[in-house]
Tab-separated table of C-alpha atoms and ligand atoms in Angstrom:
chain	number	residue	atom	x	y	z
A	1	UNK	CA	-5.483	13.194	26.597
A	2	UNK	CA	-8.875	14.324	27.686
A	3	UNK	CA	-8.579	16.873	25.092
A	4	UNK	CA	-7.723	14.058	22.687
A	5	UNK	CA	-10.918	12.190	23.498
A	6	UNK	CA	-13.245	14.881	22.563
A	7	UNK	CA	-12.210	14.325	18.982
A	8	UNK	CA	-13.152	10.591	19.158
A	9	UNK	CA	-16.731	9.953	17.384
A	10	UNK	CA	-18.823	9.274	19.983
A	11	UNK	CA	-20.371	5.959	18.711
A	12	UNK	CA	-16.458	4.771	18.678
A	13	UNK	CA	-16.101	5.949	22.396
A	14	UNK	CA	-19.219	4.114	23.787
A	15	UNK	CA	-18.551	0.836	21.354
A	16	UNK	CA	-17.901	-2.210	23.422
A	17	UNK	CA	-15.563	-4.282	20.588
A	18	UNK	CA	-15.883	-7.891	19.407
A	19	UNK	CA	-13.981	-9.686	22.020
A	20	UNK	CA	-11.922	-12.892	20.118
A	21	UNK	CA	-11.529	-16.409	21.423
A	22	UNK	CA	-7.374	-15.644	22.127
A	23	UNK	CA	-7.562	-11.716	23.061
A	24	UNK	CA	-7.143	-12.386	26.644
A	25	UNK	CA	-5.110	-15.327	26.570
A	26	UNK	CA	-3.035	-15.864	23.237
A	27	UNK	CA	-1.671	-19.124	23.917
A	28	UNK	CA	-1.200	-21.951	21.405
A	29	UNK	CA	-0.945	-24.040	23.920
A	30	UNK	CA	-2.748	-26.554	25.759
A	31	UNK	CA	-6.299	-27.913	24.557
A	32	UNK	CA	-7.291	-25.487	22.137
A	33	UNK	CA	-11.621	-25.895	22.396
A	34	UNK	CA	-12.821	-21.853	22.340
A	35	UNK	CA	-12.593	-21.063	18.528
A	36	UNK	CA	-14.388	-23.705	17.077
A	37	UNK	CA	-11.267	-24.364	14.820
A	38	UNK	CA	-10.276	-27.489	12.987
A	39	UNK	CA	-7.911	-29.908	15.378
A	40	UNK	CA	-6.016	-30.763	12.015
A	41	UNK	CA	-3.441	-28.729	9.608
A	42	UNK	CA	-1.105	-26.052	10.069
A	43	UNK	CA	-3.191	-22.855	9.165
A	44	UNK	CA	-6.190	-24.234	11.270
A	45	UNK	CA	-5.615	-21.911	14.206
A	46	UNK	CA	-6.718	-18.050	13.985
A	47	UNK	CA	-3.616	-15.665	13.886
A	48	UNK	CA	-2.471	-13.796	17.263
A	49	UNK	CA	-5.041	-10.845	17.043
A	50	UNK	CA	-2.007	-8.341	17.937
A	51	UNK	CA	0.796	-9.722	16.057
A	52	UNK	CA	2.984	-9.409	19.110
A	53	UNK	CA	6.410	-11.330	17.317
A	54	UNK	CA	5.680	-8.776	14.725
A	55	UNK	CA	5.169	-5.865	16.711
A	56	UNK	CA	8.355	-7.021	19.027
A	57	UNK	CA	10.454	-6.797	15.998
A	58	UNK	CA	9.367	-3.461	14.635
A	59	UNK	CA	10.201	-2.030	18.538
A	60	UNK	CA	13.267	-3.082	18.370
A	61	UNK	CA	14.267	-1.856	15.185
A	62	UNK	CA	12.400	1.599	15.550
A	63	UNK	CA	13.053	2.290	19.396
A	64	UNK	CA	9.515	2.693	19.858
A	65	UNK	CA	7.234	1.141	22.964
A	66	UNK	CA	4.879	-1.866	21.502
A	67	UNK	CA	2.235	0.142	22.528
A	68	UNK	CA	2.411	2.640	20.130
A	69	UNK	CA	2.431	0.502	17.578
A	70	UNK	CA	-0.018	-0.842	15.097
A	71	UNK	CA	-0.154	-3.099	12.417
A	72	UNK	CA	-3.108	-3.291	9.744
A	73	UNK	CA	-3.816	-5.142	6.586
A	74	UNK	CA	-2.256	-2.199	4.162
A	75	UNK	CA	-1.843	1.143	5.228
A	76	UNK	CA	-4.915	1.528	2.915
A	77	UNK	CA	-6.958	-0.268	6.273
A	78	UNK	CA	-4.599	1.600	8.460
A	79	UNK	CA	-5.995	5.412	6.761
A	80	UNK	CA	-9.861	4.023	6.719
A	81	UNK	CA	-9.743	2.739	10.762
A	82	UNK	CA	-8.383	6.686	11.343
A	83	UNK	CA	-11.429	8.005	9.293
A	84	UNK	CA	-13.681	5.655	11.508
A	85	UNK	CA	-12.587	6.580	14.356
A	86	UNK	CA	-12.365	10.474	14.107
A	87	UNK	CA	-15.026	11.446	11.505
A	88	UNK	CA	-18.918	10.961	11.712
A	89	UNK	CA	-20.035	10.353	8.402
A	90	UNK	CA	-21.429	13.552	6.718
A	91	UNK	CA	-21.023	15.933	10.003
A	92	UNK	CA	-17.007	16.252	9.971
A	93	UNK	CA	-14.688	16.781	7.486
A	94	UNK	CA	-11.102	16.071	6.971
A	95	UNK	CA	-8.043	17.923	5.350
A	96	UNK	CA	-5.633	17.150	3.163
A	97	UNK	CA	-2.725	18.601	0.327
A	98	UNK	CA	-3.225	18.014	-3.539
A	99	UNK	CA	-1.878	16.461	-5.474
A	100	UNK	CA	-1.547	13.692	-2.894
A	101	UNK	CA	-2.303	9.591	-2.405
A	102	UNK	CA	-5.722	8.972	-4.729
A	103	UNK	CA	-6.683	6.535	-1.918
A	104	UNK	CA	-7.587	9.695	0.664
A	105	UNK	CA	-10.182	11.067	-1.536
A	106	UNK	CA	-11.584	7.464	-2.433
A	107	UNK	CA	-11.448	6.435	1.565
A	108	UNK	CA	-13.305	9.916	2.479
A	109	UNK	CA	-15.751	9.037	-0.254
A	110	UNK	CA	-16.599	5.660	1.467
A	111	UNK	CA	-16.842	6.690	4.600
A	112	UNK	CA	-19.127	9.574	3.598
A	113	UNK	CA	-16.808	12.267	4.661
A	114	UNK	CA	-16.012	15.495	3.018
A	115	UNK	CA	-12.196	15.855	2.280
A	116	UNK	CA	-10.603	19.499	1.336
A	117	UNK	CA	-7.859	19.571	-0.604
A	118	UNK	CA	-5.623	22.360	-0.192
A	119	UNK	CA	-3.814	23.016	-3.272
A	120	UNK	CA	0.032	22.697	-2.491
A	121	UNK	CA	2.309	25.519	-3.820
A	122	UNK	CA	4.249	25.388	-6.765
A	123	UNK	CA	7.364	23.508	-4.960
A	124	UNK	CA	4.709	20.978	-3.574
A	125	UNK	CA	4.887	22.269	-0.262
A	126	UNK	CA	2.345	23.221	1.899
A	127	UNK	CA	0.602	27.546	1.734
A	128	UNK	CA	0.642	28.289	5.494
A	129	UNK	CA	-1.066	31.283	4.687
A	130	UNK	CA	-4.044	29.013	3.236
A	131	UNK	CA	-4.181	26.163	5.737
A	132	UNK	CA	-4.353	28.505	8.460
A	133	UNK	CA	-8.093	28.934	8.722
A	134	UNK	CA	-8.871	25.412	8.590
A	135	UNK	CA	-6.718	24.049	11.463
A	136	UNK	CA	-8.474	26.902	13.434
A	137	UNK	CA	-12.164	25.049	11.734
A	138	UNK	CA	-13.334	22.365	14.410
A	139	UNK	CA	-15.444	20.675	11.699
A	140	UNK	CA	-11.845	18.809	10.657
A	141	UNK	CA	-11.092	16.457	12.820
A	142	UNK	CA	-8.320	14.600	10.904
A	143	UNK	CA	-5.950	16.216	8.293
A	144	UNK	CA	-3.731	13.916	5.967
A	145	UNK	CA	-0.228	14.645	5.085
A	146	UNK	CA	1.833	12.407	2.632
A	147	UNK	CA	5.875	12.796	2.966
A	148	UNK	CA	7.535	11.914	1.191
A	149	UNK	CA	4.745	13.121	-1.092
A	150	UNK	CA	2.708	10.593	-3.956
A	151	UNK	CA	3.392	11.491	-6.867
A	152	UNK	CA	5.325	14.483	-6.458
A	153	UNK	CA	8.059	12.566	-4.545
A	154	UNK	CA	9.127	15.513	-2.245
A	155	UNK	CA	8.983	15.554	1.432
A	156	UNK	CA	7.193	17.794	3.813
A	157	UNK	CA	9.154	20.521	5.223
A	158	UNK	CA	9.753	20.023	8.887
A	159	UNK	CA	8.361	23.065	10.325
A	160	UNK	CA	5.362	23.144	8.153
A	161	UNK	CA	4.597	19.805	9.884
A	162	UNK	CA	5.407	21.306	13.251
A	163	UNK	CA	3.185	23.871	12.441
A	164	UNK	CA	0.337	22.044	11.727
A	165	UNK	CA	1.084	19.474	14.471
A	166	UNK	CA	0.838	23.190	16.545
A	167	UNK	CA	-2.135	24.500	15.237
A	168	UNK	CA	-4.549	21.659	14.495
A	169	UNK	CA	-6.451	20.552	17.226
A	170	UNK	CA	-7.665	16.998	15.202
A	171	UNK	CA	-5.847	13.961	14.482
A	172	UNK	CA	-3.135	14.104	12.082
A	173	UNK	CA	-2.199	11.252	10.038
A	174	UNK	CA	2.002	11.343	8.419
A	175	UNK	CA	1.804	8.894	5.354
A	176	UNK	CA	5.044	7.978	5.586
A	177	UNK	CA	5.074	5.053	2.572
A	178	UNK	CA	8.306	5.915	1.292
A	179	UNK	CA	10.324	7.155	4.368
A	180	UNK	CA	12.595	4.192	3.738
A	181	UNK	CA	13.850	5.508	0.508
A	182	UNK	CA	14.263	9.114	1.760
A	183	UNK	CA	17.413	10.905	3.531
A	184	UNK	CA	14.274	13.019	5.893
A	185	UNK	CA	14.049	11.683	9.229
A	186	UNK	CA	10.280	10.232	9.970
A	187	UNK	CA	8.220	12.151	12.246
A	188	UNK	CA	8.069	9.243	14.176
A	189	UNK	CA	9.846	10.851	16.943
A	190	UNK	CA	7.139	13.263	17.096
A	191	UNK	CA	4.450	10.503	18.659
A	192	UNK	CA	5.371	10.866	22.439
A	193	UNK	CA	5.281	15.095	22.230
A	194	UNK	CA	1.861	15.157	20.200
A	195	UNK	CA	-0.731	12.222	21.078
A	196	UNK	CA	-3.024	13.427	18.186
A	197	UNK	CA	-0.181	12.161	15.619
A	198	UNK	CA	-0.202	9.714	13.446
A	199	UNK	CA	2.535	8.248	11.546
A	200	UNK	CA	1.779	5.174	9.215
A	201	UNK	CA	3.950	3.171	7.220
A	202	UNK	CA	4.381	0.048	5.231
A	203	UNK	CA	6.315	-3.107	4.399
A	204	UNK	CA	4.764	-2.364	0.787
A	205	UNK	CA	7.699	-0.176	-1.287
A	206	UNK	CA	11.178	-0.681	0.564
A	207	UNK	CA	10.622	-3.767	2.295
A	208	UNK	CA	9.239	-5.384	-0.841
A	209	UNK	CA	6.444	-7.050	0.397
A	210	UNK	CA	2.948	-5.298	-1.297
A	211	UNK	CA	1.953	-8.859	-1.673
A	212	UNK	CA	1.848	-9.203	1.843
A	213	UNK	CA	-0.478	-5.840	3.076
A	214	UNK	CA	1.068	-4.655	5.731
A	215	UNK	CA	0.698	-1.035	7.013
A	216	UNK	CA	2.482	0.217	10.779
A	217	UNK	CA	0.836	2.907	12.249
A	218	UNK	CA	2.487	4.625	15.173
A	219	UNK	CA	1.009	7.096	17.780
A	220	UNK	CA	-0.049	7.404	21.392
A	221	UNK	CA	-0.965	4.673	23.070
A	222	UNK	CA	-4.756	6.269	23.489
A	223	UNK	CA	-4.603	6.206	19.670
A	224	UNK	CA	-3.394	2.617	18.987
A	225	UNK	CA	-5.905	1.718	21.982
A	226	UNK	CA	-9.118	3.017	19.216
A	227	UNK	CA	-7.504	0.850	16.468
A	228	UNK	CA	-7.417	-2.283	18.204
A	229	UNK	CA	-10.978	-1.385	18.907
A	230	UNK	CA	-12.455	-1.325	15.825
A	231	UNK	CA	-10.090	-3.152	13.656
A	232	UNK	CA	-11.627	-6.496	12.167
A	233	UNK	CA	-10.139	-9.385	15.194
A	234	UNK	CA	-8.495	-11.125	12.612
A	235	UNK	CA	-6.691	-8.568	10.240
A	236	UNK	CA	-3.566	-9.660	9.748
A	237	UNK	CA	-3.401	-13.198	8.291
A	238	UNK	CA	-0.797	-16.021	9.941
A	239	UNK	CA	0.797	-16.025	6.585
A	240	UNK	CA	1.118	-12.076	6.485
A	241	UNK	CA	2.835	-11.827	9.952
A	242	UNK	CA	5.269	-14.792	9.086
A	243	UNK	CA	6.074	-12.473	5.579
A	244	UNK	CA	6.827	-9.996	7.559
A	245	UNK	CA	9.201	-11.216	10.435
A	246	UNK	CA	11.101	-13.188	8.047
A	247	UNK	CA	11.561	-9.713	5.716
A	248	UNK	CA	12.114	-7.845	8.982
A	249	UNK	CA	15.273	-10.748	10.386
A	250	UNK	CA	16.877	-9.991	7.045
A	251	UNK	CA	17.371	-6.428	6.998
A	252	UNK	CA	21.102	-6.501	4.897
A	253	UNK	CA	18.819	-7.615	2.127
A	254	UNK	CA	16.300	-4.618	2.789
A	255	UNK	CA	19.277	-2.784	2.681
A	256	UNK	CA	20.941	-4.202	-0.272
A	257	UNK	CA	17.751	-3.715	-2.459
A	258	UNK	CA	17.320	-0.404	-1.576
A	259	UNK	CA	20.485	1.248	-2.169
A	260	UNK	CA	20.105	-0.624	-5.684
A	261	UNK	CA	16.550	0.983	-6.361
A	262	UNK	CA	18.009	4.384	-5.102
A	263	UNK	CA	21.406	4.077	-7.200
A	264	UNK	CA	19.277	2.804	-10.550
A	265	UNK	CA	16.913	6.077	-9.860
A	266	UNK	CA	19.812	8.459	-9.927
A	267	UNK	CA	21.234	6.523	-13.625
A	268	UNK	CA	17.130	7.060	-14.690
A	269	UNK	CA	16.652	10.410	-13.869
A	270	UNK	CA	20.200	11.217	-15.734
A	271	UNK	CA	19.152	9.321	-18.640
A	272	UNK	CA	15.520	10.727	-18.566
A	273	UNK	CA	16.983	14.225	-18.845
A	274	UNK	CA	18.885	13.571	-22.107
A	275	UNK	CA	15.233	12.340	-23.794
A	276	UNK	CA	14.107	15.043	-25.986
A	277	UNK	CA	10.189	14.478	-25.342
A	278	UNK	CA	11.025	14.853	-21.484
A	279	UNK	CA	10.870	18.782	-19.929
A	280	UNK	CA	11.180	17.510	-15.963
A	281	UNK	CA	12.655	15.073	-14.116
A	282	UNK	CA	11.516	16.404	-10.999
A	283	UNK	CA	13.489	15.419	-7.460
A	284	UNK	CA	12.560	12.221	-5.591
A	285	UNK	CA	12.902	10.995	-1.930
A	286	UNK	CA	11.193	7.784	-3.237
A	287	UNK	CA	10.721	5.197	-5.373
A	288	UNK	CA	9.772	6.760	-8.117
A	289	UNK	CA	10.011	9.604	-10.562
A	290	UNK	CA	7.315	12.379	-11.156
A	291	UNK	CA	8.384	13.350	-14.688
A	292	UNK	CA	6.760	16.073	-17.504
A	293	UNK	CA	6.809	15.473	-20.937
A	294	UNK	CA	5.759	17.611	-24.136
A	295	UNK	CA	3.507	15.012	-25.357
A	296	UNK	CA	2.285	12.535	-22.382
A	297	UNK	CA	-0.619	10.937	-23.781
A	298	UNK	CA	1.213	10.230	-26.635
A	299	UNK	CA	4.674	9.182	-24.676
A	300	UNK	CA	2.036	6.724	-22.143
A	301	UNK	CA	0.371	5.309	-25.223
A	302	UNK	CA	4.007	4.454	-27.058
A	303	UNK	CA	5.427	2.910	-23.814
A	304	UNK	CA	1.713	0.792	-23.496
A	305	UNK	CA	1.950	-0.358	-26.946
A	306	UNK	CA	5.399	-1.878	-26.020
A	307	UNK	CA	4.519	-3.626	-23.097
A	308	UNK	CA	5.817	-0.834	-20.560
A	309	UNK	CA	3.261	0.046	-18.130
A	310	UNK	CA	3.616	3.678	-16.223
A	311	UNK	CA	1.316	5.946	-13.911
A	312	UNK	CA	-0.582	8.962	-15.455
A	313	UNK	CA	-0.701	11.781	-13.517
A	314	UNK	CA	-1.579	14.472	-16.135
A	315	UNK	CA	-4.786	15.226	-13.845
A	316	UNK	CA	-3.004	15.537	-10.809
A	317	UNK	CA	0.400	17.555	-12.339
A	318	UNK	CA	-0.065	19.133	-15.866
A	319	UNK	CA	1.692	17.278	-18.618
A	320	UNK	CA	3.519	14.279	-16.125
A	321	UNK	CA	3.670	10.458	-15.824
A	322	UNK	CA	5.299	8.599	-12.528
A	323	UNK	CA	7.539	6.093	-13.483
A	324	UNK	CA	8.254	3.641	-10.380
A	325	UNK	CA	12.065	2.657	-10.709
A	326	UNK	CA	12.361	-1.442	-11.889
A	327	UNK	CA	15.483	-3.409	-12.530
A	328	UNK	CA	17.962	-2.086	-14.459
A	329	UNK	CA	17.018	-4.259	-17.038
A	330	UNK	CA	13.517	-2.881	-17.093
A	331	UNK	CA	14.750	0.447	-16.663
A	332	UNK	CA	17.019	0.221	-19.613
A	333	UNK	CA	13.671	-0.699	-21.762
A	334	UNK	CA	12.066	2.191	-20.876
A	335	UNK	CA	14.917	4.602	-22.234
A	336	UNK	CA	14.851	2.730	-25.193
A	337	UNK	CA	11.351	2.952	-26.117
A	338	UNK	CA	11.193	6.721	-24.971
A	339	UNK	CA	14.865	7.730	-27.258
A	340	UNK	CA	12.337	6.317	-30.240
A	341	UNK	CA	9.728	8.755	-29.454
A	342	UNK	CA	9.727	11.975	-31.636
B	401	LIG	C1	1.835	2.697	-1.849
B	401	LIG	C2	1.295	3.646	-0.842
B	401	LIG	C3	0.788	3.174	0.366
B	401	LIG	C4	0.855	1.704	0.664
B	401	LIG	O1	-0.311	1.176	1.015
B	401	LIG	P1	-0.343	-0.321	1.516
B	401	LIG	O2	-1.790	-0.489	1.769
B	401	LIG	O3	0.485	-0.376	2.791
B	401	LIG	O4	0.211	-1.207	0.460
B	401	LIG	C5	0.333	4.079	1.297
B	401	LIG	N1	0.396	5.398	1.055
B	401	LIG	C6	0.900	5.873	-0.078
B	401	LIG	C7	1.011	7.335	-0.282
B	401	LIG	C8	1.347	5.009	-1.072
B	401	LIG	O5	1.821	5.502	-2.222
């Protein structure tokens, strides 16, 4: 733990945090007079700072202590609160594995942080041999791993997370957006052996609820103590935690949607290796499928013209487009449009 602390900034370590009219006492009732709130309507109190319902549900269902869990608006807030709290702006740097999440580089970039990438091999897993150096580096103080993997759609091997969980001495953050849709376990049970872990996900992709921004992060309860530190009092709206509970109650319809998103990928990828302008369908442990073709610009440009909107990721991965899985019926217009293509 003390160990731990040393890679807190220090600013973050000395702040004393915006303390909100219901932190101590998050009651709804009696007579309501701190928060200068309107008496009248039903979204005129502010939302419980801590989402405890929300946070009661998700310990339950993950067998995880509420303490080590928090909730932010988006994972996207969830990755920027970790860069605030580990990395000074300009002095430290942080790690991560391309080609990854764009929104690392562009959260680094606000924050005034210099990211690495380390090129990932040519299976998208991670060169031991050419991380090793930096985890030794104490200018990193927090490394980024996404598993399963955007856009590549792989996971992580195991013990090349162990590895780094055993060599790095900064926080590590587990982008684990997808884990709902992959047959990997999370690295959730990884959070009580290693306090500098960790692992965020989202009610965004399986749970089906982008709309409603919100990202989980898990870790020690040091860890989650610096988020609820710095995080905005406020940022998860009334609306946002209702979203969520509700979604959370009804997990046979999680369930149900996702087994119909996983069984439709399997019929795409099938289909998408029959298509002569396709060279690789490549494996997926998500929702979507990283895919090359001979002529991409010219395959992304066709599908535009006819409405069909997919991901290019010729920058990233030579010569492939990521095609998030839809409803059949949207699926099936895809094919068609690409079996016209020459
Ligand atoms: C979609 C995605 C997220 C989700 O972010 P939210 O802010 O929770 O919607 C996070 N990480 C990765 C890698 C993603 O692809």
């Amino acid at each position: 733990m003390n160990k731990l602390k040393n890679i807190v900034r220090e600013n973050i370590q000395q702040l004393s945090p915006y303390s909100s009219a219901r932190d101590k006492n998050n009651t709804k009732k009696g007579v309501l007079l701190d928060a200068n709130e309107n008496p009248y309507g039903s979204l005129n109190r502010y939302p419980d700072p801590y989402q405890n319902k929300l946070k009661q549900l998700l310990s339950d269902y993950k067998k995880v202590a509420k303490e080590t869990i928090f909730i932010g608006n988006g994972s996207d807030q969830v990755i920027d609160l970790a860069f605030r709290i580990f990395c000074n702006p300009i002095i430290d740097q942080a790690l991560t594995f391309s080609p990854t999440y764009g929104m690392y580089q562009v959260t680094a970039d606000i924050n005034n942080v210099k990211l690495v990438n380390i090129p990932l091999k040519w299976n998208f897993q991670i060169n031991r041999e050419k991380t090793a150096p930096y985890l030794k580096d104490n200018s990193y103080k927090l490394l980024l791993i996404c598993s399963p993997n955007n856009p590549t759609g792989n996971c992580i091997n195991h013990k090349d997370i162990l590895f780094i969980l055993k060599n790095f001495k900064g926080a590590v953050l587990i982008d684990e957006a997808y884990i709902d849709f992959s047959d990997y376990e999370s690295s959730i049970k990884l959070i009580n052996s290693f306090p500098n872990l960790i692992v965020s996900q989202t009610l965004s992709k399986a749970w089906a609820l982008a709309g409603a921004r919100i990202g989980i992060a898990y870790s020690s309860p040091f860890v989650i103590s610096l988020f609820n530190k710095i995080k905005p009092p406020y940022n998860v709206s009334e609306l946002n935690q209702k979203a969520a509970c509700t979604a959370l109650a009804n997990k046979e319809l999680f369930l149900k949607k996702k087994k119909q998103i996983l069984s439709e990928k399997e019929k795409l990828a099938f289909e998408l290796k029959k298509i002569s302008c396709v060279t690789k369908v490549f494996p997926s442990q998500a929702n979507f499928l990283l895919v090359k073709f001979s002529s991409p610009i010219r395959v992304f440009q066709e599908l535009q013209n006819n409405g069909i909107i997919i991901r290019k990721r010729t920058n990233q991965v030579p010569g492939c487009l990521r095609i998030t899985i839809g409803t059949p019926n949207e699926n099936q217009q895809l094919i068609n449009v690409l079996k016209q293509i020459k």
